[in-house]
mmCIF file of C-alpha atoms in Angstrom:
data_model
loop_
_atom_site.group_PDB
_atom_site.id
_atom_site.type_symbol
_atom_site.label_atom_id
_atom_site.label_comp_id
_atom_site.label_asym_id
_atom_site.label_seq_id
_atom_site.Cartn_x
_atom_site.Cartn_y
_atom_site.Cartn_z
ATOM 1 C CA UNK A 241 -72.000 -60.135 14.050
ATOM 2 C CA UNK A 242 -70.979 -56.674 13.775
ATOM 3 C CA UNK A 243 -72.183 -54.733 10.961
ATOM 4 C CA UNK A 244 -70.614 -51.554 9.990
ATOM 5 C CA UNK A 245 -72.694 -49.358 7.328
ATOM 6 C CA UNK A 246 -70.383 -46.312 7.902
ATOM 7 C CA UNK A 247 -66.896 -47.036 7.088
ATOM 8 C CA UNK A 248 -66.024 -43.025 6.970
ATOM 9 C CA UNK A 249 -63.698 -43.329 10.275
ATOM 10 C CA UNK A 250 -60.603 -42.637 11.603
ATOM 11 C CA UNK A 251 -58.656 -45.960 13.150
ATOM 12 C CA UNK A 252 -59.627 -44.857 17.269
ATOM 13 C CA UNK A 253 -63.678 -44.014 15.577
ATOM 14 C CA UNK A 254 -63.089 -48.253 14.272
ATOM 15 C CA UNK A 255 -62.592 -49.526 17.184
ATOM 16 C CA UNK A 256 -64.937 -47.298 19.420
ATOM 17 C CA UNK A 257 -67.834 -48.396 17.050
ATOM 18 C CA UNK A 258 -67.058 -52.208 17.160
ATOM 19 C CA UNK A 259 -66.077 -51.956 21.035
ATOM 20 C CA UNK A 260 -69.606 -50.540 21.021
ATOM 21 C CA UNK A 261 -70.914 -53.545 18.997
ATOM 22 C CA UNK A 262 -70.018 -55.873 21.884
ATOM 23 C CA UNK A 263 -71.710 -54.384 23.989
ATOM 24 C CA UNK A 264 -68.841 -51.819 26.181
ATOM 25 C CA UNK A 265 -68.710 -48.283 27.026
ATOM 26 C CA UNK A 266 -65.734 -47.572 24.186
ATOM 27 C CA UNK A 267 -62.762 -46.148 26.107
ATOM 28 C CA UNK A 268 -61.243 -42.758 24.954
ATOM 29 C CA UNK A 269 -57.721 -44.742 24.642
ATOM 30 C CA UNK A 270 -56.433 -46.728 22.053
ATOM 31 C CA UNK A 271 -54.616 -49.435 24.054
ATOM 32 C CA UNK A 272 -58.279 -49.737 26.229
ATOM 33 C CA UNK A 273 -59.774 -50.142 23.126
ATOM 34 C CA UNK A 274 -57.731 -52.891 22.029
ATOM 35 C CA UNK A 275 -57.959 -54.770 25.228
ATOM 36 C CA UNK A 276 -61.593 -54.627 25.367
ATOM 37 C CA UNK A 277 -62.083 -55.857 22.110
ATOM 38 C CA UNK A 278 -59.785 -58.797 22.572
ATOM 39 C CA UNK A 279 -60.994 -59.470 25.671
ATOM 40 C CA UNK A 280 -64.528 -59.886 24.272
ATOM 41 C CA UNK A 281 -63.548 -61.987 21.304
ATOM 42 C CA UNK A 282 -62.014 -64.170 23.794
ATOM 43 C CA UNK A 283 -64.679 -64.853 25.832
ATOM 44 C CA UNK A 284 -66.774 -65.144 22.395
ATOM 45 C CA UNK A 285 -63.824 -67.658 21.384
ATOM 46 C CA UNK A 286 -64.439 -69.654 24.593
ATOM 47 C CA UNK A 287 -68.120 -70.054 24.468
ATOM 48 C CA UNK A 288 -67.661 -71.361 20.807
ATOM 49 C CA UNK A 289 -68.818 -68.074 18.625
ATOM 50 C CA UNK A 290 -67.328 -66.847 15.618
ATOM 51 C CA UNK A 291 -67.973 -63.262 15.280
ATOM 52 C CA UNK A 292 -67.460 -61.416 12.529
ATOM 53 C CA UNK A 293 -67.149 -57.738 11.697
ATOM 54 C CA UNK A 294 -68.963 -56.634 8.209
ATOM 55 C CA UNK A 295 -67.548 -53.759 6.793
ATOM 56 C CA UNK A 296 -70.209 -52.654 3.905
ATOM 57 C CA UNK A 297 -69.244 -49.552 1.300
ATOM 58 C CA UNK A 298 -66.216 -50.444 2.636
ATOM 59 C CA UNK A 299 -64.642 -48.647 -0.776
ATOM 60 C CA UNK A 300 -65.437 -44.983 1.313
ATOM 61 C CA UNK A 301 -63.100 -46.356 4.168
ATOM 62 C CA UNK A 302 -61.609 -42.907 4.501
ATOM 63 C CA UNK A 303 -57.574 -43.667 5.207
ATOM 64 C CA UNK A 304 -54.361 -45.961 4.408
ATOM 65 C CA UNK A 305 -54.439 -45.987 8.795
ATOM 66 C CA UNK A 306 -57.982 -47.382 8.993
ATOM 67 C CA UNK A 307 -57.399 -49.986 6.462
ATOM 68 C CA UNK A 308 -54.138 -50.603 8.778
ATOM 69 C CA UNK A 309 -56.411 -50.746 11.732
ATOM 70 C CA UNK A 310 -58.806 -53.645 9.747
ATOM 71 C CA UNK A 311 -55.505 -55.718 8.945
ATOM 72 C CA UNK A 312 -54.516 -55.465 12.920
ATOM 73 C CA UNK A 313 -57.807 -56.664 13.600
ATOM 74 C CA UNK A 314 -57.019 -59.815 12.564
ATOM 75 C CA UNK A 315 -53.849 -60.162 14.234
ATOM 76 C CA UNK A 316 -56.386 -61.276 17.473
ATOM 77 C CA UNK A 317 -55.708 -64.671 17.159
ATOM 78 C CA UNK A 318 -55.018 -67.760 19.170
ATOM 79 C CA UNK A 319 -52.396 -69.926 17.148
ATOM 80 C CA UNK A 320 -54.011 -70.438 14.147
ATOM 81 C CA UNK A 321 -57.653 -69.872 15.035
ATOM 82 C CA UNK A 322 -58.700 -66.348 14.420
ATOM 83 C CA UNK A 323 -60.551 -64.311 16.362
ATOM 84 C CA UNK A 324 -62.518 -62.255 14.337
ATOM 85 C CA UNK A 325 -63.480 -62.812 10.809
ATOM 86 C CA UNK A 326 -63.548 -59.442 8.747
ATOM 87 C CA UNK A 327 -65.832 -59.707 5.358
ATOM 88 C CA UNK A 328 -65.275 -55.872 3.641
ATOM 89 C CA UNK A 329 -68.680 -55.467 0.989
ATOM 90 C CA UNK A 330 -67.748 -52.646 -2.055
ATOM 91 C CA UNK A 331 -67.799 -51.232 -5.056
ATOM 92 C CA UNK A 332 -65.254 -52.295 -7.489
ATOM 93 C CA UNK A 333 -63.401 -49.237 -6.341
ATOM 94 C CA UNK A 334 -62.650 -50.993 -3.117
ATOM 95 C CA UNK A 335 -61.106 -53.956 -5.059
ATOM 96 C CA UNK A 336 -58.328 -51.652 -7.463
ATOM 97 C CA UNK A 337 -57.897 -49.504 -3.710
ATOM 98 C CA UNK A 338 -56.558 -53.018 -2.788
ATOM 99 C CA UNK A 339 -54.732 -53.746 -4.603
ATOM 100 C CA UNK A 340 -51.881 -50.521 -4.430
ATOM 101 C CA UNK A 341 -48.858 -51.442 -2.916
ATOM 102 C CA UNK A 342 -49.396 -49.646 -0.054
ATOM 103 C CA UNK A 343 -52.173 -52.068 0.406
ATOM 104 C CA UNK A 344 -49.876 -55.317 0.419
ATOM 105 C CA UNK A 345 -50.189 -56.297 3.760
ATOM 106 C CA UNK A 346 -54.133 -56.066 4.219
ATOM 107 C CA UNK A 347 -53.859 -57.884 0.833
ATOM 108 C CA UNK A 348 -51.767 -60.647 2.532
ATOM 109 C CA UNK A 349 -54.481 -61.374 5.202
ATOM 110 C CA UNK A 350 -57.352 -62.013 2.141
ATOM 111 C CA UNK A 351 -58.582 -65.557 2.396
ATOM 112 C CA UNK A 352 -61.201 -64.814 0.182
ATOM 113 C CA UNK A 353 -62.115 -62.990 -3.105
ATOM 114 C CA UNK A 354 -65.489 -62.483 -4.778
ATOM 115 C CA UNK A 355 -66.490 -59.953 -7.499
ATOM 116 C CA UNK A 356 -70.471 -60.356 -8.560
ATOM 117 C CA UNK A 357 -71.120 -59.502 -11.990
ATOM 118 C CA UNK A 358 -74.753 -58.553 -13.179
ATOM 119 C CA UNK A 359 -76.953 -60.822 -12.786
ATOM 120 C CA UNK A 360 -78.549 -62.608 -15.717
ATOM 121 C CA UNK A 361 -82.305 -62.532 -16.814
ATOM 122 C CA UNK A 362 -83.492 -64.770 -14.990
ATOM 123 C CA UNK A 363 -81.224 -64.076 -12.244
ATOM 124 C CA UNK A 364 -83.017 -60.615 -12.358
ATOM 125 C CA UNK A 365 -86.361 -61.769 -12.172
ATOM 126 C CA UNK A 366 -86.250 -64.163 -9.094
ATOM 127 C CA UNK A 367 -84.721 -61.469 -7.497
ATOM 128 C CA UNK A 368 -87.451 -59.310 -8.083
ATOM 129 C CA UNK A 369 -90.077 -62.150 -7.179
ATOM 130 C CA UNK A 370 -88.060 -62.497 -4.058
ATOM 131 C CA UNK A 371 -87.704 -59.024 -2.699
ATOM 132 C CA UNK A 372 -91.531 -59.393 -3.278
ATOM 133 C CA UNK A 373 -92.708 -62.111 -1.042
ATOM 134 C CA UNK A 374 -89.906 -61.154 1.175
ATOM 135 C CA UNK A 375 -91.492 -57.740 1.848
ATOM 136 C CA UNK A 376 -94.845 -59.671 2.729
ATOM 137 C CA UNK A 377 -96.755 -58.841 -0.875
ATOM 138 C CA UNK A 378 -99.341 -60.956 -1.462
ATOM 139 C CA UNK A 379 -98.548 -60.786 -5.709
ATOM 140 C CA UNK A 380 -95.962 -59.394 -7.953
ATOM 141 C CA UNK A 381 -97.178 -56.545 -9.308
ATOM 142 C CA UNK A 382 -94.338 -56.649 -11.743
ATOM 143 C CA UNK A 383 -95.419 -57.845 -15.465
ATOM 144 C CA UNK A 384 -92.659 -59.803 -16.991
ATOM 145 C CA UNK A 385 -92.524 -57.541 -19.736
ATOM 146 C CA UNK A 386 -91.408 -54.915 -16.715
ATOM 147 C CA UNK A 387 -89.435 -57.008 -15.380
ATOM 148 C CA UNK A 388 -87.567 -57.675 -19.039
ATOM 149 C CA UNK A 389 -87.523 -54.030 -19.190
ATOM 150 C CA UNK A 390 -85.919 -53.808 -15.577
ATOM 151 C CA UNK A 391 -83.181 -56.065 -16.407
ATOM 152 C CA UNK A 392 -82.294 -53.955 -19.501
ATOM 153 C CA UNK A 393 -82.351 -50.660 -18.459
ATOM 154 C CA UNK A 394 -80.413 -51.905 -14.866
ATOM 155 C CA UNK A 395 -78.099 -54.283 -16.707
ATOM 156 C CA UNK A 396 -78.760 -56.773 -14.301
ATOM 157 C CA UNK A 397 -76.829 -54.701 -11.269
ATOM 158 C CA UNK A 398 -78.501 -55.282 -7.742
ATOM 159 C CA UNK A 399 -78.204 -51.222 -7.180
ATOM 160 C CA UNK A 400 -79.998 -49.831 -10.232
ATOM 161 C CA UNK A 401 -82.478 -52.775 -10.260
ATOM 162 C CA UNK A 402 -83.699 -51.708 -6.369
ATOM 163 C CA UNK A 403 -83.421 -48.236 -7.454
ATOM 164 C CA UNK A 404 -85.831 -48.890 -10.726
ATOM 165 C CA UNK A 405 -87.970 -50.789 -8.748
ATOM 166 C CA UNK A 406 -88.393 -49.150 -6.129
ATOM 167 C CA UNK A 407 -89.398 -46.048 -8.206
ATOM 168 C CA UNK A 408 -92.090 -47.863 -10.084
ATOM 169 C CA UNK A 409 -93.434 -49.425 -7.027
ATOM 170 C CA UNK A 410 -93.635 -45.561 -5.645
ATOM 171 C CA UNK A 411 -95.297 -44.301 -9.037
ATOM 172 C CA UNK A 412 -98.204 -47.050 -9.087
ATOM 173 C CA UNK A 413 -98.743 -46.407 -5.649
ATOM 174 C CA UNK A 414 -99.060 -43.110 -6.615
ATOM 175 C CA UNK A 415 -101.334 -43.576 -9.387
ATOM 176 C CA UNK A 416 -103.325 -46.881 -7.448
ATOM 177 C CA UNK A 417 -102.388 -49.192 -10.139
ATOM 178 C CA UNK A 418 -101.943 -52.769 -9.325
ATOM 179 C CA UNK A 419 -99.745 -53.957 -12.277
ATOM 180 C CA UNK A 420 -96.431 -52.083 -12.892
ATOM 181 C CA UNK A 421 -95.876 -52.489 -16.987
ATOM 182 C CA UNK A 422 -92.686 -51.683 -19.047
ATOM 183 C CA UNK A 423 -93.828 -48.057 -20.046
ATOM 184 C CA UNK A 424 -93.686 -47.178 -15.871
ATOM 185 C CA UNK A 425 -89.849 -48.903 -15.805
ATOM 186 C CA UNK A 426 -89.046 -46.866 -18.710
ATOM 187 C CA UNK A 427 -90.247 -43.580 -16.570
ATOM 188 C CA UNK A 428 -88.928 -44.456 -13.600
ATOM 189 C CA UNK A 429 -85.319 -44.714 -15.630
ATOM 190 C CA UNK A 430 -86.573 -41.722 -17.163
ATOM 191 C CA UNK A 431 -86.183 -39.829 -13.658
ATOM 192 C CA UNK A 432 -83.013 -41.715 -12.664
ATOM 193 C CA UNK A 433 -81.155 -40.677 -16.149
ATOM 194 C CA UNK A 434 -80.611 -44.090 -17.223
ATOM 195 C CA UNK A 435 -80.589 -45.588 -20.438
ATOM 196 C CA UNK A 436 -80.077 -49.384 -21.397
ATOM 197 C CA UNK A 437 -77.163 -51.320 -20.573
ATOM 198 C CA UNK A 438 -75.660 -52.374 -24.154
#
């Protein structure tokens, strides 16, 4: 896997950083670029591994010319196995960028399309509860009255629901309170500027 969390490059940056990824020296050159890349994803091919680049934020992806250099990407193919699997993670921005005309070709190449919406109550909650235990917390110290209160001021998007979180977690640390209740969500929107999601 290689995982880009910058996309603000130029094409040549691109392929230095996934060159990089597979463990070479990136060349200065283009065209050495290019053949160490496909020579890696060969030898990846041949040993039975799919690798795949991740492109997340990819909405910031600065240029028309690095978008160009993603599509060429997945020209590295071998009949009609592909190389390299590119997965681009955005904002909805990325998906209306996209779809421009001058975006046709890279459009062309899309196997797959996936827009998630908010997530529901419920939806909201378990993701809470799993953050949670995945962080290695022996309780939620969410109430689910804060957690009600999460999903409404958030409006059940991923983003603001880490971000309100997060900030109440940071406030009853702060204060050494072991529940976080709806009145500490409410602050923590307070200091983020958000209101509830109609």
């Amino acid at each position: 896997m290689i995982l880009l969390i910058n996309p603000r490059l130029t094409p040549t940056q691109l392929l230095r950083a996934i060159a990089k990824s597979l463990g070479f020296e990136p060349s200065r050159f283009r065209s050495d670029l290019l053949e160490q890349i496909h020579t890696k994803l060969f030898e990846l091919y041949e040993s039975r591994r799919e690798p795949v680049l991740i492109i997340d934020e990819a909405q910031l992806i600065p240029s028309k010319a690095t978008l160009d250099e993603i599509r060429l990407l997945t020209n590295f193919q071998l009949d009609d196995q592909n190389l390299l699997s590119v997965l681009l993670i955005g904002q909805p921005e990325l998906e209306r960028r996209l779809d421009r005309p001058a975006h046709a070709p890279l459009r062309q190449r899309i196997g797959m399309r996936y827009h998630l919406g908010p997530l529901t109550l419920e939806d909201t909650i378990a993701y809470i509860e799993h953050r949670i235990r995945i962080a290695g917390a022996p309780r939620n110290p969410f109430s689910r009255d804060a957690m009600e209160e999460i999903h409404a001021l958030s409006g059940g998007i991923p983003r603001l629901i880490n971000t309100l979180a997060t900030t109440a977690l940071l406030d009853a640390f702060g204060d050494d309170a072991a529940t976080i209740d709806p009145p500490r969500v409410v602050s923590a929107a307070r200091d983020h500027r958000m209101e509830a999601h109609g």
